[in-house]
PDB file of C-alpha atoms (C1' of nucleotides) in Angstrom:
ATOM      1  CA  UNK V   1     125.726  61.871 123.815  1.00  0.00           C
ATOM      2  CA  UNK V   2     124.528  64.685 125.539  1.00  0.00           C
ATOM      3  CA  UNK V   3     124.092  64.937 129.229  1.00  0.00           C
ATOM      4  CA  UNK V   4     120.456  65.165 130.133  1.00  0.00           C
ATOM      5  CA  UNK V   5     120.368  68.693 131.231  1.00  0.00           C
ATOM      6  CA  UNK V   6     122.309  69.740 127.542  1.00  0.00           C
ATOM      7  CA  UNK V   7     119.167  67.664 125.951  1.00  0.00           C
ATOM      8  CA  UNK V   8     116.712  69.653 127.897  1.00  0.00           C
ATOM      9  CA  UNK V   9     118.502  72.686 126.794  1.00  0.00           C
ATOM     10  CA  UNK V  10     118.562  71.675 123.208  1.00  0.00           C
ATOM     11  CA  UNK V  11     114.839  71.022 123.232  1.00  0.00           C
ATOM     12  CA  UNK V  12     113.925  74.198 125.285  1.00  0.00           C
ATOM     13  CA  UNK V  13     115.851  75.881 122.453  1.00  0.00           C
ATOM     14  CA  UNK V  14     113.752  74.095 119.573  1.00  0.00           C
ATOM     15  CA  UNK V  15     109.931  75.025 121.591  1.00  0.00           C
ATOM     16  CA  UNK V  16     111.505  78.717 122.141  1.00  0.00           C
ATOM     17  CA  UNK V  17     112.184  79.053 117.887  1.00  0.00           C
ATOM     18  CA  UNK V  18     108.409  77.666 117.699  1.00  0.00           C
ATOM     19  CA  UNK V  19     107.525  79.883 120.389  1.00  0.00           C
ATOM     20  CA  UNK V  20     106.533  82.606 118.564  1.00  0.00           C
ATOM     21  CA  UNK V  21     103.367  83.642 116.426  1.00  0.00           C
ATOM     22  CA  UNK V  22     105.249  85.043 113.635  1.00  0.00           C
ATOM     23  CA  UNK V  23     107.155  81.722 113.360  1.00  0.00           C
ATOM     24  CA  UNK V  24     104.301  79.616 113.717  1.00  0.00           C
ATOM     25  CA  UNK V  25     102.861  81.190 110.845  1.00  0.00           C
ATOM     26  CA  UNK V  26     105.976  80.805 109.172  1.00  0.00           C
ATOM     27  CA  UNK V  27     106.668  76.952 109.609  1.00  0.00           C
ATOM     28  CA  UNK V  28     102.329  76.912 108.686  1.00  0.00           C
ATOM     29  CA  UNK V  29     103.009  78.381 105.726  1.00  0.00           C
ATOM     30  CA  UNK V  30     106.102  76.078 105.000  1.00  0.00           C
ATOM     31  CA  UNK V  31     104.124  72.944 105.766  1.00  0.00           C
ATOM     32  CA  UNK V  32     101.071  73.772 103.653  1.00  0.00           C
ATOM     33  CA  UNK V  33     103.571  74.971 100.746  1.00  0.00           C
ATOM     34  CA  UNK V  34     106.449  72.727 100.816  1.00  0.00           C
ATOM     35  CA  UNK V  35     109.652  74.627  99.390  1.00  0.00           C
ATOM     36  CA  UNK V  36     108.678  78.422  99.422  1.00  0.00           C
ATOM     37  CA  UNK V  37     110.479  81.193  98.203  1.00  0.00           C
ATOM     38  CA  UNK V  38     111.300  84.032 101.282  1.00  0.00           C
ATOM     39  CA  UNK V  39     109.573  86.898  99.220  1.00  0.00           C
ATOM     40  CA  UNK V  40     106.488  84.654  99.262  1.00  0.00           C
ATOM     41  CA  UNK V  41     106.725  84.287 102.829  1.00  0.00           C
ATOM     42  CA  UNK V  42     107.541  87.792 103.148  1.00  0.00           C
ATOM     43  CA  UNK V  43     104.281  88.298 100.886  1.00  0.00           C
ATOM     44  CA  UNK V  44     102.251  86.635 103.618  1.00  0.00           C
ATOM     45  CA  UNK V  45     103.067  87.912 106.414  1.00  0.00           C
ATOM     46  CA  UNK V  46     103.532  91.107 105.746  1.00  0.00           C
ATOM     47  CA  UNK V  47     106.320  92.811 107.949  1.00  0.00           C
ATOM     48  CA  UNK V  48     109.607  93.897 107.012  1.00  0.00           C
ATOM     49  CA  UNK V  49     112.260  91.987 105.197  1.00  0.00           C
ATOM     50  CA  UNK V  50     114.923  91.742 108.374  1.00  0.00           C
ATOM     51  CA  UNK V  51     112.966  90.895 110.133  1.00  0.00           C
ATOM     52  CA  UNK V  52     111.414  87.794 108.202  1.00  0.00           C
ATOM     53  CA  UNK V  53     115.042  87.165 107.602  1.00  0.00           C
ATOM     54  CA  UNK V  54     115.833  87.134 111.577  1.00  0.00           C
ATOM     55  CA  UNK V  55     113.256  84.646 112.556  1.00  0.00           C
ATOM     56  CA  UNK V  56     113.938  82.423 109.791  1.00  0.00           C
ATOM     57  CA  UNK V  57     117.656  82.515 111.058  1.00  0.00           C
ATOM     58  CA  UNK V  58     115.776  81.522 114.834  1.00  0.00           C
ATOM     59  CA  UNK V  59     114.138  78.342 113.099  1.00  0.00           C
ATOM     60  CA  UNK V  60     117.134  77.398 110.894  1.00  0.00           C
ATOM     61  CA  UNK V  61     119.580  77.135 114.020  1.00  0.00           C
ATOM     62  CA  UNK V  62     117.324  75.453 116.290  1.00  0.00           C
ATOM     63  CA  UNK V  63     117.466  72.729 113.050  1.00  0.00           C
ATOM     64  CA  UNK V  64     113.418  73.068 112.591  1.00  0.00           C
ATOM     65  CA  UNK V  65     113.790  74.171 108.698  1.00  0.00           C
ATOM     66  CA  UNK V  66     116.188  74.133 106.072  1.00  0.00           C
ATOM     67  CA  UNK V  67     117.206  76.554 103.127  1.00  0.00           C
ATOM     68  CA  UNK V  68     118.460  76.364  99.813  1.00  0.00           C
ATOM     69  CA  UNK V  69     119.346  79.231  97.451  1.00  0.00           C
ATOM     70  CA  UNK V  70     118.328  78.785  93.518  1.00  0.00           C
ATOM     71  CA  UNK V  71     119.514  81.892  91.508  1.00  0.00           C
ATOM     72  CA  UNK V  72     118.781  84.918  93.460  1.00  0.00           C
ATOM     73  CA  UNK V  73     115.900  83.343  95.761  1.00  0.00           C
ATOM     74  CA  UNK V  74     116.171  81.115  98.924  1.00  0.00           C
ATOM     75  CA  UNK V  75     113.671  78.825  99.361  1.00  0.00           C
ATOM     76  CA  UNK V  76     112.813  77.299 102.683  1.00  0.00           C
ATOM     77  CA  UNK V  77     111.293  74.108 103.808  1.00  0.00           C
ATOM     78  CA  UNK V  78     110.346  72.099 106.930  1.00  0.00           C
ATOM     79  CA  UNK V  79     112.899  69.493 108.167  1.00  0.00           C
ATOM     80  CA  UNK V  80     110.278  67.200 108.778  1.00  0.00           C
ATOM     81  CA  UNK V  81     112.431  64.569 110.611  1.00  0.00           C
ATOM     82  CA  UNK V  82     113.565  67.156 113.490  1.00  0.00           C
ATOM     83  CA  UNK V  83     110.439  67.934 113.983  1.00  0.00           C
ATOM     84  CA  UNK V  84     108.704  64.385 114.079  1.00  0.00           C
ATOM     85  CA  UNK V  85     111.618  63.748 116.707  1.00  0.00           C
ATOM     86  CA  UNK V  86     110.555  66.849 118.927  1.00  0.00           C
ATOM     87  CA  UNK V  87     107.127  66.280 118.876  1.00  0.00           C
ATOM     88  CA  UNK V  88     107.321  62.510 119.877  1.00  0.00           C
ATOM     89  CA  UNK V  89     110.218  63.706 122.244  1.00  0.00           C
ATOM     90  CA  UNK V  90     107.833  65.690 123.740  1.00  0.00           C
ATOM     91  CA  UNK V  91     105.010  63.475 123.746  1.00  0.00           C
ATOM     92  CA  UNK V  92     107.262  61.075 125.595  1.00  0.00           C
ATOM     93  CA  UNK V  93     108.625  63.849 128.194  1.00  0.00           C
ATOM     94  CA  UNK V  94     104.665  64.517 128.951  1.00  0.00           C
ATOM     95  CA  UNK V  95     103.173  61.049 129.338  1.00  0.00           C
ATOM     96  CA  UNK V  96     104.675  60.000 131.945  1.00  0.00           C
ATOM     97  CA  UNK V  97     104.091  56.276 133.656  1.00  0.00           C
ATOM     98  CA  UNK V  98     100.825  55.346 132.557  1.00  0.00           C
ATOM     99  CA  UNK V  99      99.272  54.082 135.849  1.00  0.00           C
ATOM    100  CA  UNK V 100     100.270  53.954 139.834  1.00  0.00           C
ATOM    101  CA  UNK V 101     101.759  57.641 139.763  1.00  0.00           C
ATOM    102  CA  UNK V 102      98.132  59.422 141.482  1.00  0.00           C
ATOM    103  CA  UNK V 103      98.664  57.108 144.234  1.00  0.00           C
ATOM    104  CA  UNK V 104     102.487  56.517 144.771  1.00  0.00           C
ATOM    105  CA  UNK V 105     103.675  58.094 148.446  1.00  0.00           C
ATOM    106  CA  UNK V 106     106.604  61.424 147.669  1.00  0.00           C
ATOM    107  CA  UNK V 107     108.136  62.154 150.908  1.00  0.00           C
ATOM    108  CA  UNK V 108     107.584  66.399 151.445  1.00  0.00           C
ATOM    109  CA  UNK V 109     111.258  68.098 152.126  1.00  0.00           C
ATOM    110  CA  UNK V 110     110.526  69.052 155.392  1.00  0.00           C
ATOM    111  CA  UNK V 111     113.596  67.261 157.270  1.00  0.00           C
ATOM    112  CA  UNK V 112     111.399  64.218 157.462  1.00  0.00           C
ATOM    113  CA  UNK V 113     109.292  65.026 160.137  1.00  0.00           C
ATOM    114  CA  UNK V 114     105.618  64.938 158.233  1.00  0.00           C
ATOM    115  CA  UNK V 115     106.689  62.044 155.236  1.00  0.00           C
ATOM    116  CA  UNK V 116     103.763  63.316 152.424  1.00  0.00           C
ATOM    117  CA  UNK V 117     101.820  62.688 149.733  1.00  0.00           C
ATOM    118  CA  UNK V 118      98.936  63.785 147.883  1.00  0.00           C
ATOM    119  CA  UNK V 119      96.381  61.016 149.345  1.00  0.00           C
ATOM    120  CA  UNK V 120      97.771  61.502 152.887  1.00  0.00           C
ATOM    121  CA  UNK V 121      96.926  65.027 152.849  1.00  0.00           C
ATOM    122  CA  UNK V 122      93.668  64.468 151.604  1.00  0.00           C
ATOM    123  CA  UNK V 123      93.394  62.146 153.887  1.00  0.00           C
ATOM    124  CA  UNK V 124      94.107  64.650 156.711  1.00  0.00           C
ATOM    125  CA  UNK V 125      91.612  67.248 154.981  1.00  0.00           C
ATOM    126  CA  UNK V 126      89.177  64.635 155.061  1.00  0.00           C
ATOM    127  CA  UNK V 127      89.427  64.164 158.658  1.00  0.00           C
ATOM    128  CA  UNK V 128      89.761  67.906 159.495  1.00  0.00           C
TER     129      UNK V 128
ATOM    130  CA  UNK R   1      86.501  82.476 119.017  1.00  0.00           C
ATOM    131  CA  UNK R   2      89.306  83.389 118.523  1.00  0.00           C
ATOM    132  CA  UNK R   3      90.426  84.702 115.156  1.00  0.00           C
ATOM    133  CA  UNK R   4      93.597  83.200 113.652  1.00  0.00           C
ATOM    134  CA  UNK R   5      95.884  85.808 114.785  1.00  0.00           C
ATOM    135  CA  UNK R   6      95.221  85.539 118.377  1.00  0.00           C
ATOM    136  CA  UNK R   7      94.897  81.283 118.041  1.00  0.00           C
ATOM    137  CA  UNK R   8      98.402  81.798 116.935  1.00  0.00           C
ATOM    138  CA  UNK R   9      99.223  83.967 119.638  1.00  0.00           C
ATOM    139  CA  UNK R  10      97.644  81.497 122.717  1.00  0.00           C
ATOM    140  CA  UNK R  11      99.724  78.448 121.137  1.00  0.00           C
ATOM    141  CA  UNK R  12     102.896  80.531 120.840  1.00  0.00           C
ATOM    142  CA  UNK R  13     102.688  81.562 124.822  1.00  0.00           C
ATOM    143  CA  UNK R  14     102.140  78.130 125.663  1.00  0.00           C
ATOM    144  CA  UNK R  15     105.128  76.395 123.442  1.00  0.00           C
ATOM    145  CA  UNK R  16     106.412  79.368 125.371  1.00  0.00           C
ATOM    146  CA  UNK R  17     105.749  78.398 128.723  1.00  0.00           C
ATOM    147  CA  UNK R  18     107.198  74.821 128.100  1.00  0.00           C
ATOM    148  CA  UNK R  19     110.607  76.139 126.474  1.00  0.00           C
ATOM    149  CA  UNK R  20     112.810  76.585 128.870  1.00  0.00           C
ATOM    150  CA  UNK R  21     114.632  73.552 130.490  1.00  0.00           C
ATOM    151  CA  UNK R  22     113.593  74.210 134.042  1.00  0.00           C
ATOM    152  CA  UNK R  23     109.589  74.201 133.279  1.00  0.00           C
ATOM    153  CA  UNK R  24     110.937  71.547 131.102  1.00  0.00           C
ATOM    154  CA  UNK R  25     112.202  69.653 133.979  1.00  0.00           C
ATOM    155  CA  UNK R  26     108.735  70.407 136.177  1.00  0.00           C
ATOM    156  CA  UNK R  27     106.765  69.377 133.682  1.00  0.00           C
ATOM    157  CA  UNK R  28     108.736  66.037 133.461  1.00  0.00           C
ATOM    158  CA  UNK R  29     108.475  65.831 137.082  1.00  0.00           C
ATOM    159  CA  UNK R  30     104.921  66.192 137.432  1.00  0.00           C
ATOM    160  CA  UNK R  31     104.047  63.541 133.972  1.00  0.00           C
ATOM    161  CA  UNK R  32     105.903  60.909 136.505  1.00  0.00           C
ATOM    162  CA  UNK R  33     104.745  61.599 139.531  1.00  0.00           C
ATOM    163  CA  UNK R  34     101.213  63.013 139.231  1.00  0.00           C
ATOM    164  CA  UNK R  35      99.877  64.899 142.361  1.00  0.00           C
ATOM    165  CA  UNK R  36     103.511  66.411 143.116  1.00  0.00           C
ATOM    166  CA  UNK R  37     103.867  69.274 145.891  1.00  0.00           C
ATOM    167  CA  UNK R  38     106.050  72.283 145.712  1.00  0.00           C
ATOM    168  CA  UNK R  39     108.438  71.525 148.021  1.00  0.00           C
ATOM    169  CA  UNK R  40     109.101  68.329 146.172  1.00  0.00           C
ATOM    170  CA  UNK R  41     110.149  69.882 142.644  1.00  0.00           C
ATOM    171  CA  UNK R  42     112.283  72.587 144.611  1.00  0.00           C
ATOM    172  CA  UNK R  43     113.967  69.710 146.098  1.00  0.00           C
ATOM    173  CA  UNK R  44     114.782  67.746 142.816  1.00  0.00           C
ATOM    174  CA  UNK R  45     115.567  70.853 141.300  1.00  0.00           C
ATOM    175  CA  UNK R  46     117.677  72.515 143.436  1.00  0.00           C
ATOM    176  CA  UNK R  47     116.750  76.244 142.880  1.00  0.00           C
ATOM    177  CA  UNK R  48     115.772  79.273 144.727  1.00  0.00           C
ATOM    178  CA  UNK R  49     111.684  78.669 145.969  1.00  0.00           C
ATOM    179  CA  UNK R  50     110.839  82.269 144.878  1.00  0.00           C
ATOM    180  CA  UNK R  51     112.700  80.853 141.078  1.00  0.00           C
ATOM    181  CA  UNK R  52     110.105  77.353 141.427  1.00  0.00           C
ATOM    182  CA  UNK R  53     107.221  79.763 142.114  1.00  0.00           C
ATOM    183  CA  UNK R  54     107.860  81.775 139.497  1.00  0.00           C
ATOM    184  CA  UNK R  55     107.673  79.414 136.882  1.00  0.00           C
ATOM    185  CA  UNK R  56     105.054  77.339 138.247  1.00  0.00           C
ATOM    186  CA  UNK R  57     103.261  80.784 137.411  1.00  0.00           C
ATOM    187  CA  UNK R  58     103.753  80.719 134.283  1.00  0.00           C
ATOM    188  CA  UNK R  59     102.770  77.507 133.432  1.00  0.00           C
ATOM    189  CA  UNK R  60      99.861  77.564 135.060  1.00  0.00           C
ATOM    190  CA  UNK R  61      99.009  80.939 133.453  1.00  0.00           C
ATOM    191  CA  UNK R  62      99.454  78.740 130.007  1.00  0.00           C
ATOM    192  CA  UNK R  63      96.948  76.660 131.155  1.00  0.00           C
ATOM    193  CA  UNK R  64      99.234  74.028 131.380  1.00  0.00           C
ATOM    194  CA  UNK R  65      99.252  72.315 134.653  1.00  0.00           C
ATOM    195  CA  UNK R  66      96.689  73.179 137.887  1.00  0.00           C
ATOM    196  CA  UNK R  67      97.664  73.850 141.771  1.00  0.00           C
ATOM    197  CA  UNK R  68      95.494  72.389 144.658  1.00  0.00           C
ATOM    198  CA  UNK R  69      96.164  73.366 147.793  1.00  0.00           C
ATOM    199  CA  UNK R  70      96.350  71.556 150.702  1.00  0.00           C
ATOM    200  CA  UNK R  71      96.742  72.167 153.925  1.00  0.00           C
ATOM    201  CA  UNK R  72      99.954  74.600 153.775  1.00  0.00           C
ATOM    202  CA  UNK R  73     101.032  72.583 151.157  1.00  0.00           C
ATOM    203  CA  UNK R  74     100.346  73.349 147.271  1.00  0.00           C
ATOM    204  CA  UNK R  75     100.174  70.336 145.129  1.00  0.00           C
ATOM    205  CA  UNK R  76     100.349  70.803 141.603  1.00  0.00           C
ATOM    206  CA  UNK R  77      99.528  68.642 138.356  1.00  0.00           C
ATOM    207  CA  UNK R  78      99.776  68.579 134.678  1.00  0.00           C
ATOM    208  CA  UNK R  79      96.346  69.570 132.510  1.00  0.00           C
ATOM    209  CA  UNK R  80      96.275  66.784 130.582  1.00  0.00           C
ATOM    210  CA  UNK R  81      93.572  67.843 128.091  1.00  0.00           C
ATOM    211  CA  UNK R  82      95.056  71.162 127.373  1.00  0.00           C
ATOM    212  CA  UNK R  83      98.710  69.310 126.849  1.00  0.00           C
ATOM    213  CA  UNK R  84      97.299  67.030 124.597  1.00  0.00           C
ATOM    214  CA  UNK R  85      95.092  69.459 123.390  1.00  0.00           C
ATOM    215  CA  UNK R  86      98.556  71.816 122.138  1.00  0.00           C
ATOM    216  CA  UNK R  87     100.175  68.775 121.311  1.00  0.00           C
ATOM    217  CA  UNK R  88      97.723  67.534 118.973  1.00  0.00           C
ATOM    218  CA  UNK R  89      97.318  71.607 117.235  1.00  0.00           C
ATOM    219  CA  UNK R  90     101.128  71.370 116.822  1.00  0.00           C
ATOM    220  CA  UNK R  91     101.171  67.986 114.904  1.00  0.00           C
ATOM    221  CA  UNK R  92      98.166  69.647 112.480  1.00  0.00           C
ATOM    222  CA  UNK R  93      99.872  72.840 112.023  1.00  0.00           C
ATOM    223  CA  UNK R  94     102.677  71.121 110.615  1.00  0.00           C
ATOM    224  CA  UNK R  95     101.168  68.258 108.965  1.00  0.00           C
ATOM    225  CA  UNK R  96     100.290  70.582 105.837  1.00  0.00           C
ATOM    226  CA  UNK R  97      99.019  68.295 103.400  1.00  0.00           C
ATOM    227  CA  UNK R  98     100.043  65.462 102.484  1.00  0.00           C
ATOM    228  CA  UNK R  99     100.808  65.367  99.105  1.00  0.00           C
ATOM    229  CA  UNK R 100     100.916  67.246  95.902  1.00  0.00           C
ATOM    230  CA  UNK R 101     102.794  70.428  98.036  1.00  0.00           C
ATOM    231  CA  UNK R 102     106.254  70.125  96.490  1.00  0.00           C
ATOM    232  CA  UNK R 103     104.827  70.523  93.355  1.00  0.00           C
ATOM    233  CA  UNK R 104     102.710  73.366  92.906  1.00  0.00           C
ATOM    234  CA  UNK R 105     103.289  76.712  92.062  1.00  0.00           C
ATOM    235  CA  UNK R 106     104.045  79.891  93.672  1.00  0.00           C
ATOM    236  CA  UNK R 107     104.140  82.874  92.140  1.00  0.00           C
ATOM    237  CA  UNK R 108     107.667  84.924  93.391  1.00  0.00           C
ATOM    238  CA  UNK R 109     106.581  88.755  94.630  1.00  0.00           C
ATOM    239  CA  UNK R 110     108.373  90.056  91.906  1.00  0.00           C
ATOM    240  CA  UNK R 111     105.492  92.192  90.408  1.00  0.00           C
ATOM    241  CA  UNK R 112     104.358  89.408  88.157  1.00  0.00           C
ATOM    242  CA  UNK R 113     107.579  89.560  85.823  1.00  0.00           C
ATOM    243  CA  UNK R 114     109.137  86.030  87.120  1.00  0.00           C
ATOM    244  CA  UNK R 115     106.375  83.565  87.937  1.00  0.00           C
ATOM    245  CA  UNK R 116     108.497  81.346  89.929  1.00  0.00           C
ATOM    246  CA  UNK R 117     108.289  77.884  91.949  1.00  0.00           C
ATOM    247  CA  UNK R 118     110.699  75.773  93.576  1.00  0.00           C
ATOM    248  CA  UNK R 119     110.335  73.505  90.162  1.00  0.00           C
ATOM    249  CA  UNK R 120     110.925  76.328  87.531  1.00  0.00           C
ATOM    250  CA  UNK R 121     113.663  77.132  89.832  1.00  0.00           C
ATOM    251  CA  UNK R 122     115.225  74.333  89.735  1.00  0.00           C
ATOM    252  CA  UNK R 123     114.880  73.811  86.053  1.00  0.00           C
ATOM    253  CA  UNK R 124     116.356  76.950  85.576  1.00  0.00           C
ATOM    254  CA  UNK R 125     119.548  75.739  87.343  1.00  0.00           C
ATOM    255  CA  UNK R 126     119.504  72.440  85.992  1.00  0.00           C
ATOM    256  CA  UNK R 127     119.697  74.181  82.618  1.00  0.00           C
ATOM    257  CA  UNK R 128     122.274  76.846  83.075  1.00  0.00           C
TER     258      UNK R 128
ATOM    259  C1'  DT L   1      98.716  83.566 170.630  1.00  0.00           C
ATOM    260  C1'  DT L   2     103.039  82.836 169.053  1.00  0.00           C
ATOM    261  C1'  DA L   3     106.503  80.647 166.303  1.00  0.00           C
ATOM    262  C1'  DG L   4     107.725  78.152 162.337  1.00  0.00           C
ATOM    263  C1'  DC L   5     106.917  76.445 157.868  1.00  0.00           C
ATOM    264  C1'  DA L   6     105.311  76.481 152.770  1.00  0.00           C
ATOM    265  C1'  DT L   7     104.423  79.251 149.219  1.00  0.00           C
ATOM    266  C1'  DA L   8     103.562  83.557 146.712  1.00  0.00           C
ATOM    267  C1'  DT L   9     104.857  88.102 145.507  1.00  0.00           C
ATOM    268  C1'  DC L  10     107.816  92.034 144.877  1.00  0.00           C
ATOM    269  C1'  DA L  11     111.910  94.877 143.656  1.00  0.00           C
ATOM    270  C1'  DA L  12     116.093  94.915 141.346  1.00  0.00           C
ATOM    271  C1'  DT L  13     119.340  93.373 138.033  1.00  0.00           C
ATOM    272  C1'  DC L  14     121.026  91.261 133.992  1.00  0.00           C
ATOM    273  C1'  DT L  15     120.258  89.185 129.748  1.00  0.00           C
ATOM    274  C1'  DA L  16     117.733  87.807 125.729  1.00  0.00           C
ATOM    275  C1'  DC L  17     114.375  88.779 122.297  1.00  0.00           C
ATOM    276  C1'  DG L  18     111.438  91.315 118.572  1.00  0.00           C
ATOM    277  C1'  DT L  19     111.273  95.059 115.547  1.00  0.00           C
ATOM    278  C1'  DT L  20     112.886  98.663 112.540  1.00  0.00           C
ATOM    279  C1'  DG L  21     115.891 101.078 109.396  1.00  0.00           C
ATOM    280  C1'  DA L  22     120.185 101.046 107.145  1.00  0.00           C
ATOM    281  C1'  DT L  23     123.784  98.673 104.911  1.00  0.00           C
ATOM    282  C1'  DG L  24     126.244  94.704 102.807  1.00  0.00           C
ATOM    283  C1'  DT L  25     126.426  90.670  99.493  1.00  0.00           C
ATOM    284  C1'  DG L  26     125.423  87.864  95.773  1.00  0.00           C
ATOM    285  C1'  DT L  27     122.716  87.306  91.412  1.00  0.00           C
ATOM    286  C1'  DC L  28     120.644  88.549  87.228  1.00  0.00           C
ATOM    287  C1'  DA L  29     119.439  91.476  83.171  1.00  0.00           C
ATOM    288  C1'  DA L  30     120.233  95.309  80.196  1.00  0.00           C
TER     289       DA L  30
ATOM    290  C1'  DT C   1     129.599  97.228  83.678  1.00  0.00           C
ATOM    291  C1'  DT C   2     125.806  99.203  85.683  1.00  0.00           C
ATOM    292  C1'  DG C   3     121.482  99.008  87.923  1.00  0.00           C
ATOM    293  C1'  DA C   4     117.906  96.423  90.099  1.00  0.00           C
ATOM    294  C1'  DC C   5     116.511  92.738  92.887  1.00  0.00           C
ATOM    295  C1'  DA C   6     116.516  89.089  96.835  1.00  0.00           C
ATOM    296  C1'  DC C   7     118.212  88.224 100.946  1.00  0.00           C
ATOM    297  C1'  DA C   8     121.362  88.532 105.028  1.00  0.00           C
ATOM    298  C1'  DT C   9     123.421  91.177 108.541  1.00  0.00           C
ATOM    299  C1'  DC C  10     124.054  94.911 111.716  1.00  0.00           C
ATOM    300  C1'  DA C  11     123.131  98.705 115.038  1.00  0.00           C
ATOM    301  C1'  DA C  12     119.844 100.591 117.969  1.00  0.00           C
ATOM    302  C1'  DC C  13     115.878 100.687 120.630  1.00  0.00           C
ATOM    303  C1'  DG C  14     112.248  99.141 123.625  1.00  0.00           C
ATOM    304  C1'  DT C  15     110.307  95.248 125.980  1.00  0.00           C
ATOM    305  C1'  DA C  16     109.986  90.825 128.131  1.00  0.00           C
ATOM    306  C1'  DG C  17     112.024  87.095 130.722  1.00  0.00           C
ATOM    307  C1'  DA C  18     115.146  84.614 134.302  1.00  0.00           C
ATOM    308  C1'  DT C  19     117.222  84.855 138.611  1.00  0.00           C
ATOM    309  C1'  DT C  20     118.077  86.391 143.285  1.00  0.00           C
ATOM    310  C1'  DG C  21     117.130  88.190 147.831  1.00  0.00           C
ATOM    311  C1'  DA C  22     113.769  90.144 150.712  1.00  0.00           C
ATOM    312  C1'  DT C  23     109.185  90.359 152.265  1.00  0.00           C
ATOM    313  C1'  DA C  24     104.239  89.126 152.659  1.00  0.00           C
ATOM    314  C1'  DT C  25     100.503  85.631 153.325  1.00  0.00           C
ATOM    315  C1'  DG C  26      98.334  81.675 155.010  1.00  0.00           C
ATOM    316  C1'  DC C  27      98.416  77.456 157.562  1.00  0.00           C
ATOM    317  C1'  DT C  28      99.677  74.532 161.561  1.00  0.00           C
ATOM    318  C1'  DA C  29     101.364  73.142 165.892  1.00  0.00           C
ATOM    319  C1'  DA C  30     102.793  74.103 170.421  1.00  0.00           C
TER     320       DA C  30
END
DNA sequence: TTAGCATATCAATCTACGTTGATGTGTCAA
DNA sequence: TTGACACATCAACGTAGATTGATATGCTAA
């Protein structure tokens, strides 16, 4: 099991191989094709061959798609199962407690001479 | 609007802005605690305040979360709609649809000699 | 008004990334 | 076996990002 800074790691790594608009197109094109051939994608896009090869390589080791040679083409598809986990992961990682978290008290770091929170600085605006 | 080059482009700097484990970790911070100020994040983060700053920036420059300041203290908070917002684009662009995908045909970019698909492909191998 | 605190910004450094062009590897057809 | 094709890999370059330490700004309290 992996330590929960290694699992934010491992996720920032999956967002970063999304994080990119060449890529997104990419893993668009793979989800609206299915299995599709690398000269295909290559057709689409329209850059060079490397370097449609490169970020492929990005999305393959983050685990986001998989490939599979036939003859002398590769064809690449979603792994739809990583990315149903990282999506609800992240889902998860940005809902945070549903209610009481607006008006819960979060001591400031000052060496705990002004104890803070959001409301009881309003509250001093308010007054001021 | 935005044309589809630069819609891909504004989703790809935001997945951006949330893929790195420390923004990661801010952005976890401020889904459980709401309203959460500055010196509060450096303190459960434990890096440099000029480091916190910096990628408070750049979330906030994704739209991402918002800063209120109060007082000499800055308070900052997730943008909800725009999360959910990128969220919800994310689980579209990969949705493709839903069925009949794995079974149509693409033509290969071979100039029209070798129609090929993932099927014919496979039929070829199954053969030989 | 002065001193201290919270935060932002800047300069500098190191590293990682995106792109291109060239080359290597495996596969097929003639 | 040779040539062509599909794809991966590599070297090189320019650019962007992460981190740190120093400095600037704005607020507050004494």
């Amino acid at each position: 099991m992996l330590n929960r800074m290694e699992a934010l790691a491992r996720r920032a790594e999956q967002l970063r191989a999304l994080a990119d608009p060449l890529r997104l197109r990419i893993v668009g094109l793979l989800a609206a094709h299915g299995e599709t051939c690398v000269c295909e994608i290559l057709a689409e896009t329209g850059t060079t061959q490397g370097n449609i090869s490169t970020h492929l390589r990005v999305l393959r080791s983050a685990g986001l798609i998989r490939s599979q040679k036939i003859g002398k083409w590769v064809f690449y598809a979603l792994e739809r199962q990583a990315l149903d986990e990282l999506t609800g992961w992240l889902g998860g990682h940005l809902a945070g407690c549903a209610e009481g978290c607006a008006s819960s008290l979060y001591a400031c770091c000052a060496k705990g001479e002004v104890p803070l929170s959001w409301d009881a600085a309003h509250a001093r605006e308010e007054v001021a």
